[in-house]
Each structure stands twice: as C-alpha cells, then as structure tokens.
Amino acid sequence: MATFYNLHPDNPQTRSIEQIVNQLRSGAVMLYPSDTVYAIGCDLNVKSAVERVRQIKQLSNDKPLTFLCPSLSQVATYAVVSDGAYRIMKHLIPGPYTFLLPATKLVPRLVLNPKRKTTGIRVPDNQVCLALLQALENPIISTAAHLTAAEDEITPVLDINISRFELFDRLEKLVDVIIDDGSEKTSDRVSTIIDLTGDAPIIARRGLGWEQAVVWAS
C-alpha cells in the first residue's frame, strides 16, 4: 500500500520532500503531479525502480522513458545540446515540453531509445517536481499515468479523464508513494515533444504550449 503525502503546490513541505527522497533513493516508485499530467516516476539511477515503472506502464525495453531535470545546465550533463537546441530550450523552459536529444553515457541504457541512443528530457514548471529534483540531486523518471500508450507516440491513446482520487485508487497498490498537491491533471494535458536530434527542430507532438514551441523552433 502506498504512502500518501499532501504537499502544498507552491511551497511543498521540506520534511515531506526529504521523506519522499529517502524512499526514492531506496528504490521507491511514486505517483506525482507535474505541470502536465500526473506521472509515475522514480530515481533515474535505481535500476530496479525503473524496471518497475516499465512493468506498471507495460512498456517494453525498446520504448524510451522521459526524465526530469531541474535546470538546463543539468540537461547538458545527460544530453548533447547543440547551440541551436540550447537557444530553443532556453526560451521554453521551465514548461510543458519534452526535448528529444542525443544522450550522454550518464543516461542508463534501460531509459534510452536503443536504436537511436536518444532520450527525452523535461524541465517542469512545477514546484513539487523541482523541490524533489533539488533534494534528490538525480533526474526523476516521468511517464504519464493517464496514458495507455507510449509517450513518444505522435498521437497518444488517452485514458478517460478520471479524477485524481480515482487515479490514486487505481495505482495505490502498484506504487510506493502518492503525492497529492490538490490539483486535477487531466489526460489531455500532454507535453509538446520537440525533436532536437537532427539539423532542424521538429515538433513531434502538439501538446500544451505547442504554439509557443512553433515560434521558437521555426
């Protein structure tokens, strides 16, 4: 049974953040709010936890997993960021954008697209996420709890727009930690995916904020 934490969305309680981070370091999987949908995640560097995330979402190992970083400087640790990509990302983060980038050797193989050696990275505009990232000092896996299809699909298959309480009930026996910040995160709030692996940026999926992404990616 999962441990529940009620966190303030703008000023998450430090003690609760520390307790959650300790669980993440020990291999916990959590359900947590982001600036898009509720997400299932764990410490990027805990292999057993990443494997559990894949099992919960029923994702095969050839489906890459997105992860969160707290800043553009940390993104550059885990991905190769060209000058053009840097300019685009600087204008869009933090925000509801997933950037596809060539991965560095610090990204675990279990997270990568095995053929392209690329990864998806986000810098969320969400204080709970940022507090967890800063305290953990590692990236956090982020795969949408509402989606029934892989997040990298251009046209994702959406689950019904269930309430957060229904979502909690559905997942409380599958995850170790559930974070409630009092907000509803419906399944139509997917992130915009921007492919920055080629010579020119490509909007691979139109989600939240896609209009602004088009301006900076054109």
Short mmCIF file of C-alpha atoms in Angstrom, two decimals:
data_model
loop_
_atom_site.label_atom_id
_atom_site.label_comp_id
_atom_site.label_asym_id
_atom_site.label_seq_id
_atom_site.Cartn_x
_atom_site.Cartn_y
_atom_site.Cartn_z
CA MET A 1 0.00 0.00 0.00
CA ALA A 2 1.34 3.41 -0.95
CA THR A 3 2.29 6.14 1.49
CA PHE A 4 0.28 9.33 0.83
CA TYR A 5 1.75 12.82 1.05
CA ASN A 6 -0.29 16.01 0.82
CA LEU A 7 2.04 18.75 -0.40
CA HIS A 8 1.42 22.45 -0.92
CA PRO A 9 1.68 23.11 -4.69
CA ASP A 10 3.74 26.29 -4.31
CA ASN A 11 5.64 25.67 -1.06
CA PRO A 12 5.98 21.91 -0.60
CA GLN A 13 6.84 20.95 2.97
CA THR A 14 10.58 20.33 3.36
CA ARG A 15 10.19 17.44 5.79
CA SER A 16 7.84 15.57 3.44
CA ILE A 17 10.16 16.19 0.49
CA GLU A 18 13.05 14.71 2.48
CA GLN A 19 10.98 11.64 3.41
CA ILE A 20 9.97 11.06 -0.22
CA VAL A 21 13.55 11.49 -1.44
CA ASN A 22 14.78 8.92 1.08
CA GLN A 23 12.22 6.47 -0.28
CA LEU A 24 13.25 7.21 -3.87
CA ARG A 25 16.88 6.53 -3.03
CA SER A 26 15.79 3.18 -1.59
CA GLY A 27 14.06 2.21 -4.84
CA ALA A 28 10.53 3.56 -4.39
CA VAL A 29 8.20 4.26 -7.31
CA MET A 30 5.88 7.24 -6.96
CA LEU A 31 2.79 8.81 -8.49
CA TYR A 32 3.24 12.57 -8.52
CA PRO A 33 1.89 15.79 -10.08
CA SER A 34 3.76 17.62 -12.80
CA ASP A 35 2.95 20.69 -14.88
CA THR A 36 1.13 18.40 -17.33
CA VAL A 37 -0.45 15.14 -16.09
CA TYR A 38 0.13 13.01 -13.03
CA ALA A 39 3.25 10.95 -13.66
CA ILE A 40 4.75 7.68 -12.50
CA GLY A 41 8.43 8.00 -11.66
CA CYS A 42 11.49 7.07 -9.67
CA ASP A 43 15.17 7.87 -9.29
CA LEU A 44 16.77 7.60 -12.75
CA ASN A 45 19.77 5.76 -11.30
CA VAL A 46 17.88 2.99 -9.43
CA LYS A 47 17.60 0.19 -12.00
CA SER A 48 15.09 -1.91 -10.07
CA ALA A 49 12.75 1.07 -9.74
CA VAL A 50 13.00 1.92 -13.45
CA GLU A 51 12.14 -1.70 -14.25
CA ARG A 52 9.05 -1.46 -12.02
CA VAL A 53 7.95 1.72 -13.81
CA ARG A 54 8.13 -0.17 -17.10
CA GLN A 55 6.09 -3.02 -15.63
CA ILE A 56 3.41 -0.68 -14.29
CA LYS A 57 3.06 1.08 -17.65
CA GLN A 58 3.55 -2.19 -19.57
CA LEU A 59 6.33 -0.66 -21.64
CA SER A 60 8.81 -2.86 -23.44
CA ASN A 61 12.53 -2.10 -23.17
CA ASP A 62 12.58 -0.60 -26.68
CA LYS A 63 10.32 2.25 -25.55
CA PRO A 64 12.38 5.16 -24.19
CA LEU A 65 11.48 6.83 -20.90
CA THR A 66 11.39 10.57 -20.33
CA PHE A 67 13.04 12.03 -17.24
CA LEU A 68 13.02 15.38 -15.45
CA CYS A 69 15.92 17.70 -14.72
CA PRO A 70 15.78 20.86 -12.58
CA SER A 71 17.69 23.10 -14.99
CA LEU A 72 19.17 23.47 -18.45
CA SER A 73 22.67 23.06 -17.01
CA GLN A 74 21.79 19.58 -15.72
CA VAL A 75 20.16 18.69 -19.04
CA ALA A 76 23.55 19.30 -20.65
CA THR A 77 25.04 16.67 -18.32
CA TYR A 78 22.73 13.96 -19.64
CA ALA A 79 22.34 15.04 -23.27
CA VAL A 80 24.33 16.56 -26.10
CA VAL A 81 22.89 20.06 -26.51
CA SER A 82 23.84 21.91 -29.69
CA ASP A 83 23.92 25.71 -29.84
CA GLY A 84 20.63 25.72 -31.76
CA ALA A 85 18.98 23.37 -29.30
CA TYR A 86 20.23 25.46 -26.39
CA ARG A 87 18.65 28.63 -27.79
CA ILE A 88 15.28 26.93 -28.23
CA MET A 89 15.31 25.28 -24.82
CA LYS A 90 16.39 28.46 -23.06
CA HIS A 91 13.22 30.20 -24.24
CA LEU A 92 10.86 27.32 -23.41
CA ILE A 93 11.97 26.01 -20.03
CA PRO A 94 10.66 25.52 -17.47
CA GLY A 95 7.47 24.37 -19.15
CA PRO A 96 5.40 21.54 -20.65
CA TYR A 97 7.98 20.45 -23.21
CA THR A 98 9.77 17.17 -23.79
CA PHE A 99 13.03 17.57 -25.70
CA LEU A 100 14.41 14.61 -27.64
CA LEU A 101 18.20 14.80 -27.56
CA PRO A 102 21.27 12.59 -28.13
CA ALA A 103 22.08 11.00 -24.78
CA THR A 104 25.41 11.03 -22.97
CA LYS A 105 26.90 7.96 -21.28
CA LEU A 106 25.35 9.02 -17.96
CA VAL A 107 21.88 8.00 -19.16
CA PRO A 108 21.16 4.36 -18.24
CA ARG A 109 20.53 2.03 -21.17
CA LEU A 110 17.20 1.00 -19.67
CA VAL A 111 15.92 4.52 -20.31
CA LEU A 112 17.23 5.08 -23.84
CA ASN A 113 15.80 4.52 -27.26
CA PRO A 114 18.08 1.52 -28.04
CA LYS A 115 18.31 2.22 -31.77
CA ARG A 116 18.81 5.97 -31.78
CA LYS A 117 20.60 6.37 -28.42
CA THR A 118 18.38 9.34 -27.72
CA THR A 119 16.49 10.40 -24.65
CA GLY A 120 13.56 12.63 -23.71
CA ILE A 121 14.18 15.28 -21.06
CA ARG A 122 11.89 17.83 -19.41
CA VAL A 123 12.41 20.79 -17.09
CA PRO A 124 8.98 21.11 -15.46
CA ASP A 125 7.29 24.29 -14.29
CA ASN A 126 6.11 22.70 -11.07
CA GLN A 127 7.38 23.46 -7.57
CA VAL A 128 6.80 19.95 -6.20
CA CYS A 129 8.85 18.42 -9.02
CA LEU A 130 11.62 20.98 -8.66
CA ALA A 131 11.80 20.50 -4.88
CA LEU A 132 12.12 16.73 -5.33
CA LEU A 133 14.78 17.11 -8.03
CA GLN A 134 16.85 19.53 -5.99
CA ALA A 135 16.71 17.36 -2.88
CA LEU A 136 17.36 14.08 -4.73
CA GLU A 137 20.16 15.53 -6.89
CA ASN A 138 19.32 12.98 -9.58
CA PRO A 139 16.89 13.14 -12.51
CA ILE A 140 13.45 11.62 -11.99
CA ILE A 141 11.69 9.32 -14.46
CA SER A 142 8.43 10.81 -15.75
CA THR A 143 5.90 8.71 -17.64
CA ALA A 144 2.31 9.89 -17.73
CA ALA A 145 -0.04 7.90 -15.51
CA HIS A 146 -3.06 8.78 -17.64
CA LEU A 147 -1.73 7.44 -20.93
CA THR A 148 -2.23 3.92 -22.15
CA ALA A 149 0.26 4.30 -25.00
CA ALA A 150 3.94 5.19 -25.09
CA GLU A 151 4.58 8.88 -24.57
CA ASP A 152 6.75 9.17 -27.65
CA GLU A 153 3.83 8.43 -29.98
CA ILE A 154 2.73 11.37 -32.10
CA THR A 155 -0.95 10.62 -31.47
CA PRO A 156 -1.16 9.10 -27.98
CA VAL A 157 -4.07 6.94 -26.89
CA LEU A 158 -5.67 8.76 -23.98
CA ASP A 159 -7.26 7.19 -20.95
CA ILE A 160 -10.57 8.56 -19.68
CA ASN A 161 -10.35 11.82 -17.75
CA ILE A 162 -10.65 10.28 -14.31
CA SER A 163 -10.32 12.33 -11.16
CA ARG A 164 -7.09 12.28 -9.21
CA PHE A 165 -8.79 10.26 -6.47
CA GLU A 166 -9.78 7.57 -8.97
CA LEU A 167 -6.24 7.59 -10.27
CA PHE A 168 -4.89 7.21 -6.73
CA ASP A 169 -7.24 4.26 -6.11
CA ARG A 170 -6.13 2.61 -9.34
CA LEU A 171 -2.42 2.86 -8.56
CA GLU A 172 -2.11 2.77 -4.78
CA LYS A 173 -1.25 -0.94 -4.75
CA LEU A 174 1.28 -0.58 -7.58
CA VAL A 175 3.38 2.35 -6.34
CA ASP A 176 5.08 3.11 -3.03
CA VAL A 177 4.42 6.85 -2.79
CA ILE A 178 1.47 9.00 -3.89
CA ILE A 179 1.78 12.78 -3.84
CA ASP A 180 -1.36 14.93 -3.83
CA ASP A 181 -0.98 18.66 -4.38
CA GLY A 182 -4.73 19.21 -4.68
CA SER A 183 -4.76 19.71 -8.44
CA GLU A 184 -6.54 17.83 -11.19
CA LYS A 185 -4.30 16.77 -14.09
CA THR A 186 -6.47 15.52 -16.93
CA SER A 187 -5.12 13.34 -19.70
CA ASP A 188 -5.41 16.00 -22.39
CA ARG A 189 -2.59 17.96 -20.73
CA VAL A 190 0.23 16.13 -22.52
CA SER A 191 3.57 17.81 -23.13
CA THR A 192 4.70 19.08 -26.51
CA ILE A 193 7.52 16.91 -27.89
CA ILE A 194 10.33 18.69 -29.75
CA ASP A 195 12.86 16.54 -31.60
CA LEU A 196 16.26 18.26 -31.43
CA THR A 197 18.34 15.33 -32.66
CA GLY A 198 18.60 16.46 -36.28
CA ASP A 199 19.75 19.52 -38.18
CA ALA A 200 16.38 21.24 -37.74
CA PRO A 201 13.92 21.03 -34.83
CA ILE A 202 10.74 19.03 -35.38
CA ILE A 203 7.51 19.30 -33.39
CA ALA A 204 6.86 15.57 -32.93
CA ARG A 205 3.70 16.03 -30.84
CA ARG A 206 1.49 19.02 -30.22
CA GLY A 207 0.61 19.28 -26.56
CA LEU A 208 0.49 22.11 -24.04
CA GLY A 209 2.27 25.24 -25.25
CA TRP A 210 2.80 23.96 -28.79
CA GLU A 211 2.04 27.38 -30.31
CA GLN A 212 4.98 28.93 -28.46
CA ALA A 213 7.18 25.96 -29.38
CA VAL A 214 6.46 26.50 -33.07
CA VAL A 215 7.60 30.13 -32.80
CA TRP A 216 10.98 29.23 -31.30
CA ALA A 217 11.52 26.04 -33.29
CA SER A 218 10.85 27.64 -36.68
#
